[in-house]
Coordinates of N, CA and C in Angstrom, one line a residue:
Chain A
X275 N 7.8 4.4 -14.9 CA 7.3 3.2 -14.2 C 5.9 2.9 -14.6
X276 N 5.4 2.0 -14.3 CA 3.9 1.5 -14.8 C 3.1 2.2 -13.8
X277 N 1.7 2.2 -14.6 CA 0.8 3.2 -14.1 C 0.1 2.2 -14.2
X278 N -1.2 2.4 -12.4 CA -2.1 1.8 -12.1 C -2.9 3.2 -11.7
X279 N -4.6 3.1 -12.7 CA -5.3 4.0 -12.4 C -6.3 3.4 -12.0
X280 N -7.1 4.3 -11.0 CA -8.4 4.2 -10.1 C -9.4 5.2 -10.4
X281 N -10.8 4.5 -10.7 CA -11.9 5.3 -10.6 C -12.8 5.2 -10.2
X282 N -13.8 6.3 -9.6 CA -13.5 7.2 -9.7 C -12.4 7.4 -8.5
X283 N -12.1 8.8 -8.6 CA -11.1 9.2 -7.6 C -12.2 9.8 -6.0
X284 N -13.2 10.2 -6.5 CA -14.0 10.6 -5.6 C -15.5 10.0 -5.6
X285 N -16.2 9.7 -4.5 CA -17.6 9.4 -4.5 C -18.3 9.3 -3.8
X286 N -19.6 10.1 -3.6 CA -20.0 10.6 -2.7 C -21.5 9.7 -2.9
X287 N -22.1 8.7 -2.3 CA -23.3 8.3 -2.7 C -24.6 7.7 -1.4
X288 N -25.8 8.0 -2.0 CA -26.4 7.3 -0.4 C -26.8 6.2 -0.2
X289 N -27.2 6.3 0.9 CA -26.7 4.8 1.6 C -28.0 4.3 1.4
X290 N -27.4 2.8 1.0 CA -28.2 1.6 0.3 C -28.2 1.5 -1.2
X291 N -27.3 2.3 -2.0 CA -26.8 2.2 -3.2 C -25.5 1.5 -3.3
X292 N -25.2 1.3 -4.3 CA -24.1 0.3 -5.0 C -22.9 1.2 -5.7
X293 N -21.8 0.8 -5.5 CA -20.8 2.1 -6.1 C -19.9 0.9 -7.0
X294 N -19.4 0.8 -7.5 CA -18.5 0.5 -8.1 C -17.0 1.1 -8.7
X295 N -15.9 0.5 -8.3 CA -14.3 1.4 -8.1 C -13.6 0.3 -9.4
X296 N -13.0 1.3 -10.2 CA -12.2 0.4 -11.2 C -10.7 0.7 -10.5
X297 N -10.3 -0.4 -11.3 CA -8.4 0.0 -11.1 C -8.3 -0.7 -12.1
X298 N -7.0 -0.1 -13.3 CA -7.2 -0.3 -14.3 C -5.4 -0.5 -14.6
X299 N -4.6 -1.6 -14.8 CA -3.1 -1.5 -15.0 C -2.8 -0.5 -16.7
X300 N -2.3 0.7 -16.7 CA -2.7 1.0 -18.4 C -1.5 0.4 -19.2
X301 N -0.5 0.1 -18.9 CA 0.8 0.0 -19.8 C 1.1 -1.6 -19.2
X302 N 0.8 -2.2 -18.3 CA 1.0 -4.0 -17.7 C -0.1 -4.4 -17.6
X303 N 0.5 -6.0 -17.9 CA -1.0 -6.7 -17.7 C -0.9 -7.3 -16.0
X304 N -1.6 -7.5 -15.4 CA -1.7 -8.1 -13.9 C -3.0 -9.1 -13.7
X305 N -2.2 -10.3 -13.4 CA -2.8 -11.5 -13.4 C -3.6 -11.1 -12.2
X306 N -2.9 -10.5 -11.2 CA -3.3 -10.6 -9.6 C -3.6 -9.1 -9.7
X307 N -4.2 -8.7 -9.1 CA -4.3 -7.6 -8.0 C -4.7 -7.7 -6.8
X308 N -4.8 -6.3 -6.2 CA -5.2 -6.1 -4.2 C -5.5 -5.2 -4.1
X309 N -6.6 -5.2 -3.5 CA -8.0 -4.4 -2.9 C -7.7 -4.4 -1.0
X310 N -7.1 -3.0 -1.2 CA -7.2 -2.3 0.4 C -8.0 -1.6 0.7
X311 N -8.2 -1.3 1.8 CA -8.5 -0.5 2.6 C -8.1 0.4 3.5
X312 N -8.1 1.4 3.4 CA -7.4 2.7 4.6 C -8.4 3.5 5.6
X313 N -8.7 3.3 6.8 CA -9.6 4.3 7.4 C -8.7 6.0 8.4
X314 N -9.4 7.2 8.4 CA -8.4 8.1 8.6 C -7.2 7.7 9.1
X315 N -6.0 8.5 9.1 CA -5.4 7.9 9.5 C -4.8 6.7 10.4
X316 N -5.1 5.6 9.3 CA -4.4 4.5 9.7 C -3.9 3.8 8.4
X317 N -3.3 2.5 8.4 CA -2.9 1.4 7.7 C -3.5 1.3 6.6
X318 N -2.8 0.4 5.7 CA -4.0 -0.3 4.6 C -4.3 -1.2 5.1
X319 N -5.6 -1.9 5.1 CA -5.8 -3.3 5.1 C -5.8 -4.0 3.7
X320 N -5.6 -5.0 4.1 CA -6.2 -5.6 2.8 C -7.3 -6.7 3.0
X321 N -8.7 -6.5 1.5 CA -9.3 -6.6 1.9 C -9.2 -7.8 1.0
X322 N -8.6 -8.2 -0.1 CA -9.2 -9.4 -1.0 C -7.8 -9.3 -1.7
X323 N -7.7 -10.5 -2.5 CA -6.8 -10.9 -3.9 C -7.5 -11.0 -4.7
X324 N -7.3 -10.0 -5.7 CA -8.3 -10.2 -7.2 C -7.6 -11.1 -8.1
X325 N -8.2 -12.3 -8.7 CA -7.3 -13.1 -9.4 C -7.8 -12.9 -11.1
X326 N -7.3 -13.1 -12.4 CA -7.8 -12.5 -13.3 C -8.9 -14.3 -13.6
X327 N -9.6 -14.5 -14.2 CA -10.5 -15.2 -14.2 C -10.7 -16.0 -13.3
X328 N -10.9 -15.6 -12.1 CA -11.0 -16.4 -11.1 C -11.8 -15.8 -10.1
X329 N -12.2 -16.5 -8.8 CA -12.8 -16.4 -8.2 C -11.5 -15.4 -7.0
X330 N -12.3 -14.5 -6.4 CA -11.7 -13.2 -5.4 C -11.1 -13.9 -4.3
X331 N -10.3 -14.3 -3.7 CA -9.5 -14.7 -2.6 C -10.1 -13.1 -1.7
X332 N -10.8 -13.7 0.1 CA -11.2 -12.4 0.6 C -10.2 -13.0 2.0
X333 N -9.8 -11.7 2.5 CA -9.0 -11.9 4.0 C -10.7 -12.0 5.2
X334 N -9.8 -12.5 6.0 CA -11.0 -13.0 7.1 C -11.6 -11.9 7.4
X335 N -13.3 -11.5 7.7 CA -13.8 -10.5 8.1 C -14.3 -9.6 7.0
X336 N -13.7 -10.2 6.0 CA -14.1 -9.2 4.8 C -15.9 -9.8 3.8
X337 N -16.9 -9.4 4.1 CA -18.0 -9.3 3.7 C -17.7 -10.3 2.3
X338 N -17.7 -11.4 1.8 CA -17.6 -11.2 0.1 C -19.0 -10.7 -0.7
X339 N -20.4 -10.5 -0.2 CA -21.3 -10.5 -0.3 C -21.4 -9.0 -1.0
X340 N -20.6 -8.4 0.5 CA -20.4 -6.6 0.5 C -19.7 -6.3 -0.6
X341 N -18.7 -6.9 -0.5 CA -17.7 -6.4 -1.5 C -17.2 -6.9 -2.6
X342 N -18.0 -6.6 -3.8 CA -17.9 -7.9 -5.0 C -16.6 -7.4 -6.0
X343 N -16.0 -8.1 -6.3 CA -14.6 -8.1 -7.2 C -15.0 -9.1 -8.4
X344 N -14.5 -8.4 -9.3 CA -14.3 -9.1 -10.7 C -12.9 -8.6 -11.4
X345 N -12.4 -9.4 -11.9 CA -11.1 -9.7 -12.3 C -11.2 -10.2 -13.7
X346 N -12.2 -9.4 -15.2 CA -12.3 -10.0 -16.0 C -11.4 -9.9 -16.9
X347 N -10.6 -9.5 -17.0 CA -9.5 -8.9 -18.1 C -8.2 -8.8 -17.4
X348 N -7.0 -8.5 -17.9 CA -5.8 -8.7 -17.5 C -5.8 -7.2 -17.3
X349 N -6.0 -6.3 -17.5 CA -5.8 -5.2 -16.8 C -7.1 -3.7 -16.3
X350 N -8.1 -4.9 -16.0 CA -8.8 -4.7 -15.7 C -9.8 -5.2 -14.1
X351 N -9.7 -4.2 -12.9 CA -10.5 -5.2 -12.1 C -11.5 -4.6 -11.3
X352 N -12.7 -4.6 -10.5 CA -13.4 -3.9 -10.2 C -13.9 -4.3 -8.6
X353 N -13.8 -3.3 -8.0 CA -14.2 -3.7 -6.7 C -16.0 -2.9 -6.7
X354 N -17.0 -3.4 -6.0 CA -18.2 -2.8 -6.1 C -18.8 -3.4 -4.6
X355 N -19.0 -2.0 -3.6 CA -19.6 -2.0 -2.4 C -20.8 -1.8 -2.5
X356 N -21.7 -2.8 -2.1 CA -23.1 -3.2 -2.9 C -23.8 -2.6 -0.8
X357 N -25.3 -1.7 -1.1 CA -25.6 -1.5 -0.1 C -24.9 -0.7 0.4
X358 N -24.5 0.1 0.0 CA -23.4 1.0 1.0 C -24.2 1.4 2.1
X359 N -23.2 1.9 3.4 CA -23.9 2.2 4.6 C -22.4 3.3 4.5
X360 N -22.5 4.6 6.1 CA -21.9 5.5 6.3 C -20.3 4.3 6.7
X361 N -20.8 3.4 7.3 CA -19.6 2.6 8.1 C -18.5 2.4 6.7
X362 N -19.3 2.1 5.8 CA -18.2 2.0 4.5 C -17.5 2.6 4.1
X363 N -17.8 3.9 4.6 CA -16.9 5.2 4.0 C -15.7 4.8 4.5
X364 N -14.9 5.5 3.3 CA -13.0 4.6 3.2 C -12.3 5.2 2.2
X365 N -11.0 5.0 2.3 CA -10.0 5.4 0.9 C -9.7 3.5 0.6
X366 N -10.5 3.7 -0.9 CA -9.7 2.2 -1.2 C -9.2 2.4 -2.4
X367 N -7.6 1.8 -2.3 CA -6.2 1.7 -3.3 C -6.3 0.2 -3.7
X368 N -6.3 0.0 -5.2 CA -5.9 -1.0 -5.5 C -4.2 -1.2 -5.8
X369 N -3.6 -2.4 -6.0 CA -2.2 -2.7 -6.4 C -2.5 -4.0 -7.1
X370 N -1.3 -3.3 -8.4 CA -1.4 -4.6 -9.0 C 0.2 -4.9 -9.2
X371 N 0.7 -6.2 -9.9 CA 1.9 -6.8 -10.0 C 1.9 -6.9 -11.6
X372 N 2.7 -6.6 -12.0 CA 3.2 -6.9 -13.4 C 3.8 -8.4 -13.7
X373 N 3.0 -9.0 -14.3 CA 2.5 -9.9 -14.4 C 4.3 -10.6 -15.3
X374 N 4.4 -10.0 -16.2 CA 5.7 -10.5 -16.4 C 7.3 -9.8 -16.3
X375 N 6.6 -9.0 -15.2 CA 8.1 -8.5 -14.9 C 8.0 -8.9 -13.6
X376 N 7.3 -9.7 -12.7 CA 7.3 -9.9 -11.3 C 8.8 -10.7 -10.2
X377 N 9.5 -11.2 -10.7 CA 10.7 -10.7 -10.5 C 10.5 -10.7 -8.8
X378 N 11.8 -11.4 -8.7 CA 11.9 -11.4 -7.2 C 11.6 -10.1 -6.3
X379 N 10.8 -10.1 -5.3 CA 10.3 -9.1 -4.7 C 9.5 -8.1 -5.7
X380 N 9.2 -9.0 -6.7 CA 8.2 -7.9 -7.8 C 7.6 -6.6 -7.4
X381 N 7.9 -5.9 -7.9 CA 7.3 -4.2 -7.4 C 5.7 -4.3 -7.7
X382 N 5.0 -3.9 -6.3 CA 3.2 -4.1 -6.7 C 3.3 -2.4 -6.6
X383 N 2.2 -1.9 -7.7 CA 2.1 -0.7 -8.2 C 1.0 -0.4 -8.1
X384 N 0.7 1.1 -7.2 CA -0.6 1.4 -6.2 C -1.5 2.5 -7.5
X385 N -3.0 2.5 -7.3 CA -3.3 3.0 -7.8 C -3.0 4.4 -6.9
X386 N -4.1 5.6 -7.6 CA -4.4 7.4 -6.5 C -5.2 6.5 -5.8
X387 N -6.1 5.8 -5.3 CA -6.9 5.8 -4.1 C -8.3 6.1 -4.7
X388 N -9.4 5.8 -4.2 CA -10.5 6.2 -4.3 C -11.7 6.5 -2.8
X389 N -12.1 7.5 -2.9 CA -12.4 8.2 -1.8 C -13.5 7.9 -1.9
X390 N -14.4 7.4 -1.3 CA -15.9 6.6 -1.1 C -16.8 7.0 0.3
X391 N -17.5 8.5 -0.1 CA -18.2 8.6 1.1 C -19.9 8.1 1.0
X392 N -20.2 8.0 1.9 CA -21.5 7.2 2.1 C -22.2 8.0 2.8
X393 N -24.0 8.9 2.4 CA -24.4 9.2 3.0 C -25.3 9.1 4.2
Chain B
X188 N 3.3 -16.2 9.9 CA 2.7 -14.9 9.5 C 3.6 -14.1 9.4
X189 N 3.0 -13.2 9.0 CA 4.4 -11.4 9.0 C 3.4 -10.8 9.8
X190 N 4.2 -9.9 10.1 CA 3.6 -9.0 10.9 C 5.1 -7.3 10.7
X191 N 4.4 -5.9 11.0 CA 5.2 -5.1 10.9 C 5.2 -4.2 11.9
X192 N 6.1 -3.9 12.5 CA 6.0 -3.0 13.6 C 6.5 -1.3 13.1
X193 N 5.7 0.0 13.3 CA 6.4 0.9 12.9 C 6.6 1.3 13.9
X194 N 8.1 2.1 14.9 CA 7.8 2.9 16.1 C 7.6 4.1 15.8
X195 N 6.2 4.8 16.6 CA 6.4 6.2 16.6 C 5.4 6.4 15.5
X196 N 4.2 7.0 15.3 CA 3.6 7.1 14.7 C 3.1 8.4 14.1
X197 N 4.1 9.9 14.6 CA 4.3 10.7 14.2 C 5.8 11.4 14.2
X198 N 6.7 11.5 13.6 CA 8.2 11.9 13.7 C 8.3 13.2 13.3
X199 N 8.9 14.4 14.2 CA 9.0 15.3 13.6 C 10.0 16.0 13.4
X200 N 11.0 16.5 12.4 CA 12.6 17.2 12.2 C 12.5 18.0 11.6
X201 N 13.3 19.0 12.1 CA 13.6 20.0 10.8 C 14.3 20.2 9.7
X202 N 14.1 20.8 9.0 CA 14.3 20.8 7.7 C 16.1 21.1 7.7
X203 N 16.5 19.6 7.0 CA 18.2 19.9 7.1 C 18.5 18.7 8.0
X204 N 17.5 18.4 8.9 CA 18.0 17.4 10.1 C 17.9 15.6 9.9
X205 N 18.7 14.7 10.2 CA 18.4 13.6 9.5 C 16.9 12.8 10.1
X206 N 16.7 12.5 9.0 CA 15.3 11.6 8.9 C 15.3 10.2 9.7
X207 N 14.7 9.7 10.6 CA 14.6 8.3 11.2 C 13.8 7.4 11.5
X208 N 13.3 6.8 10.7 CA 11.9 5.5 10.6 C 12.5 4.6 11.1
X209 N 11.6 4.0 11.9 CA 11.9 3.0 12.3 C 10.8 1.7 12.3
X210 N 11.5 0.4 12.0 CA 10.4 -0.7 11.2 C 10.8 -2.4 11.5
X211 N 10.2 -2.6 12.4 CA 10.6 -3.9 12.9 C 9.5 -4.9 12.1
X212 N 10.0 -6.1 11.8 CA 9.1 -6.9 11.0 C 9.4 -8.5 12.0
X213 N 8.4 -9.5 11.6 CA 8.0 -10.5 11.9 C 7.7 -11.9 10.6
X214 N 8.9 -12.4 10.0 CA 8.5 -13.1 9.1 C 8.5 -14.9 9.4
X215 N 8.0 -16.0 8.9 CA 8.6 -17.0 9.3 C 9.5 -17.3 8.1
X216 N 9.9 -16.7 7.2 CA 11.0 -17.1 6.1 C 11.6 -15.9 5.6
X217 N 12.5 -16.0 5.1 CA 13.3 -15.0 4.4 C 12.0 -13.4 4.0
X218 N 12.4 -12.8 4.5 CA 11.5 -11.4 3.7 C 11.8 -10.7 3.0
X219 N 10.8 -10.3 2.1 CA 11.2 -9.0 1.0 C 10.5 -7.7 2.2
X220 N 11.1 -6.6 2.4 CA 10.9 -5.5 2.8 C 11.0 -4.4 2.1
X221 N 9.5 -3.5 2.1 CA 9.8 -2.1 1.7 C 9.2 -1.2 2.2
X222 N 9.6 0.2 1.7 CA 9.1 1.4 2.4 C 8.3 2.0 1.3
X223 N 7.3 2.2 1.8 CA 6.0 3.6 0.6 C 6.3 4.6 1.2
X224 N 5.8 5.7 0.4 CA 5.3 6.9 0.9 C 4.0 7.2 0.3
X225 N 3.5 8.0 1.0 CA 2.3 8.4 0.8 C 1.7 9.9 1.0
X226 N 1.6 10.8 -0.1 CA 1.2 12.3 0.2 C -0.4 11.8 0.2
X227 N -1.1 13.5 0.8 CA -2.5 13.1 0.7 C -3.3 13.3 -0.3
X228 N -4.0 12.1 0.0 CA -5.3 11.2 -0.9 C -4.8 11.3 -1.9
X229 N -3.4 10.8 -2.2 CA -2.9 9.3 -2.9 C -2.7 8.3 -2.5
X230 N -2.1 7.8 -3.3 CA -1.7 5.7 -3.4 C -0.3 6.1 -3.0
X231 N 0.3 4.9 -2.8 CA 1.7 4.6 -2.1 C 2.7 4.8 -3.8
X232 N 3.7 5.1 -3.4 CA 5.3 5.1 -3.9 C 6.0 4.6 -3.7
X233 N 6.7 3.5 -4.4 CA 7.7 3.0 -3.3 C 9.1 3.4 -3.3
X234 N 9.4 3.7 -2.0 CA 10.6 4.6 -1.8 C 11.7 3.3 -2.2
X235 N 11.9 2.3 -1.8 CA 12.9 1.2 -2.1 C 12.2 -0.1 -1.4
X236 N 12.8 -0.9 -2.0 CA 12.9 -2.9 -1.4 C 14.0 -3.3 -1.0
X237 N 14.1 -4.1 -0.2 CA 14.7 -5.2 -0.2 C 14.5 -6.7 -0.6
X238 N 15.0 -7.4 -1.2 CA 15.2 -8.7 -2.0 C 16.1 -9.6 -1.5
X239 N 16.7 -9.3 -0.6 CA 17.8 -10.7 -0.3 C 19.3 -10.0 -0.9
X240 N 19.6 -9.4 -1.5 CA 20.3 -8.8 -2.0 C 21.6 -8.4 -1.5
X241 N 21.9 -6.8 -1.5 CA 22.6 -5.8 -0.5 C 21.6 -5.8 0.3
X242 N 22.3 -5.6 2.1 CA 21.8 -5.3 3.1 C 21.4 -3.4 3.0
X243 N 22.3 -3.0 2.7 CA 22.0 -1.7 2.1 C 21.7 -0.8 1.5
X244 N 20.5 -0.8 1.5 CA 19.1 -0.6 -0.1 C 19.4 1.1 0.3
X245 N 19.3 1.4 -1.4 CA 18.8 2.9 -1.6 C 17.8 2.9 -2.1
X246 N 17.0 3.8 -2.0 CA 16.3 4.5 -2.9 C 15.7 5.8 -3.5
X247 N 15.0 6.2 -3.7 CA 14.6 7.3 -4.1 C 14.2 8.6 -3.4
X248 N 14.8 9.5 -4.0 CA 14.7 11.0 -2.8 C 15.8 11.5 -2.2
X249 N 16.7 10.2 -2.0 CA 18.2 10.5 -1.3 C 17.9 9.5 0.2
X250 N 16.9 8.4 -0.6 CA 16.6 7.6 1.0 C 17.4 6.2 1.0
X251 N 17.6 5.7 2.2 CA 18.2 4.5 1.9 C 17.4 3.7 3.2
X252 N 18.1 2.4 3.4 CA 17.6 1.5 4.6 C 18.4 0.4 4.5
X253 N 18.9 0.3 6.0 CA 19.5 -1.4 6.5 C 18.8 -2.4 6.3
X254 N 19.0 -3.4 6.4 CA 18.4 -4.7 6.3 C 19.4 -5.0 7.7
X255 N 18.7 -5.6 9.0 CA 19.7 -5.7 10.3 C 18.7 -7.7 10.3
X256 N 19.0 -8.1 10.0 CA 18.3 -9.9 10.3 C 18.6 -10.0 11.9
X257 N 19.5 -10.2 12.4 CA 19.7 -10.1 14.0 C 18.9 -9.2 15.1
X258 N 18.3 -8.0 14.1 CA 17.9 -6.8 14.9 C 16.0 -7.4 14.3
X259 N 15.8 -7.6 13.2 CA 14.9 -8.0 12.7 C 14.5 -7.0 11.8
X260 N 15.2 -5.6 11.6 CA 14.3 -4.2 11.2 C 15.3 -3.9 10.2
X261 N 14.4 -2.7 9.5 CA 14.6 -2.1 8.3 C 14.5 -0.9 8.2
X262 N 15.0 -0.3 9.1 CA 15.3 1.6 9.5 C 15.3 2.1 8.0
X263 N 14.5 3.2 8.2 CA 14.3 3.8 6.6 C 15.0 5.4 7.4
X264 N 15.9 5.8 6.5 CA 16.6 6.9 6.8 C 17.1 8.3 5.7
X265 N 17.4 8.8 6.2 CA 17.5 10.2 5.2 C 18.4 11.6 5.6
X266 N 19.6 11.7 5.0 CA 20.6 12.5 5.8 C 20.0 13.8 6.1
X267 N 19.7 14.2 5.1 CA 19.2 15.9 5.1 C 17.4 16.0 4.9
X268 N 17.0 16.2 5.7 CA 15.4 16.2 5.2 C 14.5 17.8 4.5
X269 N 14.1 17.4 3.4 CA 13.3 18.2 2.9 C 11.9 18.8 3.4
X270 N 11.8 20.2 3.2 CA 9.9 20.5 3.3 C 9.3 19.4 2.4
X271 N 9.3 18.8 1.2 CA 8.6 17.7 0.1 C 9.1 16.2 1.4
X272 N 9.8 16.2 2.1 CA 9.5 15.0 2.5 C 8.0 14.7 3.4
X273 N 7.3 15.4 3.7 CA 6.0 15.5 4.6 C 5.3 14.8 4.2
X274 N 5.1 13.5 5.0 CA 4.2 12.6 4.1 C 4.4 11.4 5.0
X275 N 3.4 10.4 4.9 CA 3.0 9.3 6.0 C 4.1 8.4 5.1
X276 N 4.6 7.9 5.9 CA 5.5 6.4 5.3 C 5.3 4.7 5.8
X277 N 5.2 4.2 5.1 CA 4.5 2.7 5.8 C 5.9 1.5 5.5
X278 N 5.8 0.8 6.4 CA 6.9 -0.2 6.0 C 5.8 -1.3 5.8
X279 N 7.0 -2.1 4.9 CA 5.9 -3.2 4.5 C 6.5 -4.8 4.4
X280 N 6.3 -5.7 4.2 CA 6.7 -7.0 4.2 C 6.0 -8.0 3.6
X281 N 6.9 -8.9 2.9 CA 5.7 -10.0 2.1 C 7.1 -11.0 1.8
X282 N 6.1 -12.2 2.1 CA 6.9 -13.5 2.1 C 7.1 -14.3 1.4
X283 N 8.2 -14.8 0.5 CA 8.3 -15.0 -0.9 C 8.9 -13.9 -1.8
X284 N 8.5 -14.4 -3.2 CA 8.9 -13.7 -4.2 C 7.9 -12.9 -4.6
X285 N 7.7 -12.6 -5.7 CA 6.9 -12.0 -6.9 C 5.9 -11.4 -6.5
X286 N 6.3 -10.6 -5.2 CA 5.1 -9.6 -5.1 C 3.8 -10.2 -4.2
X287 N 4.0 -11.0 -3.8 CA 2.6 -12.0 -3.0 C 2.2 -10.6 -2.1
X288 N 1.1 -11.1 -1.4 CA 0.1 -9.8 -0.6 C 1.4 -9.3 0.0
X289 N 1.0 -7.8 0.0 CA 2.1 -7.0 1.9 C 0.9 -7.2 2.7
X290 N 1.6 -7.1 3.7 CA 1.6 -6.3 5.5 C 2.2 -5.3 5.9
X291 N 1.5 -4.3 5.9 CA 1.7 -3.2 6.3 C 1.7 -2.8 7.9
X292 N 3.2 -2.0 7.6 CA 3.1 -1.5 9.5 C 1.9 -0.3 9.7
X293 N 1.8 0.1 10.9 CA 1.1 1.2 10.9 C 1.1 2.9 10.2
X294 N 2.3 3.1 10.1 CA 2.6 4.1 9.1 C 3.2 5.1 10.2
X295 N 4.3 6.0 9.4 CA 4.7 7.3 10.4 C 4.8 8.5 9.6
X296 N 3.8 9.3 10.0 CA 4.1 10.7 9.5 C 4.6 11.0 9.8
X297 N 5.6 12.0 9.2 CA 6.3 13.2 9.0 C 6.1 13.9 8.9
X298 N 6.5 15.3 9.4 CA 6.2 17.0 9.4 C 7.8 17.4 9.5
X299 N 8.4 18.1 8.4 CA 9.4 18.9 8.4 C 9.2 20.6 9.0
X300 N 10.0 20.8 10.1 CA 9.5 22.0 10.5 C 10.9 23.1 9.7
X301 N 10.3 23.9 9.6 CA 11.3 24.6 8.2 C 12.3 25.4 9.3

């Protein structure tokens, strides 16, 4: 199946610094991706639609300031928590869609996750 | 909107005994539904979809799921459960085709007691 990778997998940084998380589609191209969010045990949220030359679609509540997304390349997209604070600490999973196999109920394809602690 | 309901937010069987998620959804149009899994500190799997299709999706592991429209849910189930089944499961929902955003239920772990 198609592989969606995330980096880093772990990160540990202090607070008032800037982190930046890739998710990378390696074998599809994805017009779209999605930027979640997981706090311990719970849900993913979702926090934005990454569009590929376009401007980030963010769900209500979601900082766009905090949370900057670039979507420059088709299998390429980047989420970056600017300012980090401890509150940020999170597991964020990107997903992306295979752009031409998307196909009724198109399978979205998760990255490992990235583990983002904040000191 | 969608919306997902998971009941039960920890399930626990032993190993051999059948598996039972349960996943009520909220769509205002036709829905695509599916189930992830999730081991820890990874990304989701997806165990199967539904598409409009068969009401009777399989998928992977030896899993399957109803599609009940009357009932509104998409019970995710499993005859014999494994120790490798241990792992949070989320139902999901998204309106349309091609993969548009999910909504995710709350999620249900699992613990196989051996």
């Amino acid at each position: 199946g198609a592989v969606v990778s995330q980096h880093p997998s772990w990160v540990i940084c202090k607070s008032g610094t800037s982190v930046k998380i890739e998710c990378r589609s390696l074998d599809f191209q994805a017009t779209t991706m999605f930027w979640y969010r997981q706090f311990p045990k719970q849900s993913l949220m979702l926090m934005a639609t990454s569009n590929e030359g376009s401007k980030a679609t963010y769900e209500q509540g979601v900082e766009k300031d905090k949370f900057l997304i670039n979507h420059a390349s088709l299998t390429l997209s980047t989420l970056t928590v600017t300012s980090a604070h401890p509150e940020d600490s999170s597991f964020y999973i990107c997903s992306a869609r295979d752009t031409l196999r998307g196909g009724a109920g198109g399978e979205l394809f998760f990255g490992e996750g990235s583990r983002l602690t904040v000191l | 909107a969608q919306s997902v309901t998971q009941l039960g937010s920890h399930v626990s069987v032993s190993e051999g005994a059948l598996v039972l998620l349960r996943c009520n959804y909220s769509s205002s149009v036709p829905p695509y539904l599916f189930w992830y899994v999730q081991y820890p500190n990874q990304g989701l799997q997806l165990l199967l979809k539904y598409t409009s299709a068969a009401t009777l999706v399989k998928g992977i592991n030896g899993f399957e799921a109803e599609f009940k429209k009357s009932e509104t849910s998409f019970h995710l189930t499993k005859p014999s459960a494994h120790m490798s089944d241990a792992a949070e499961y989320f139902c999901a929902v998204s309106e349309g085709a091609a993969g548009n955003k999910l909504t995710f239920g709350g999620g249900t772990r699992v613990l196989v007691k051996p």
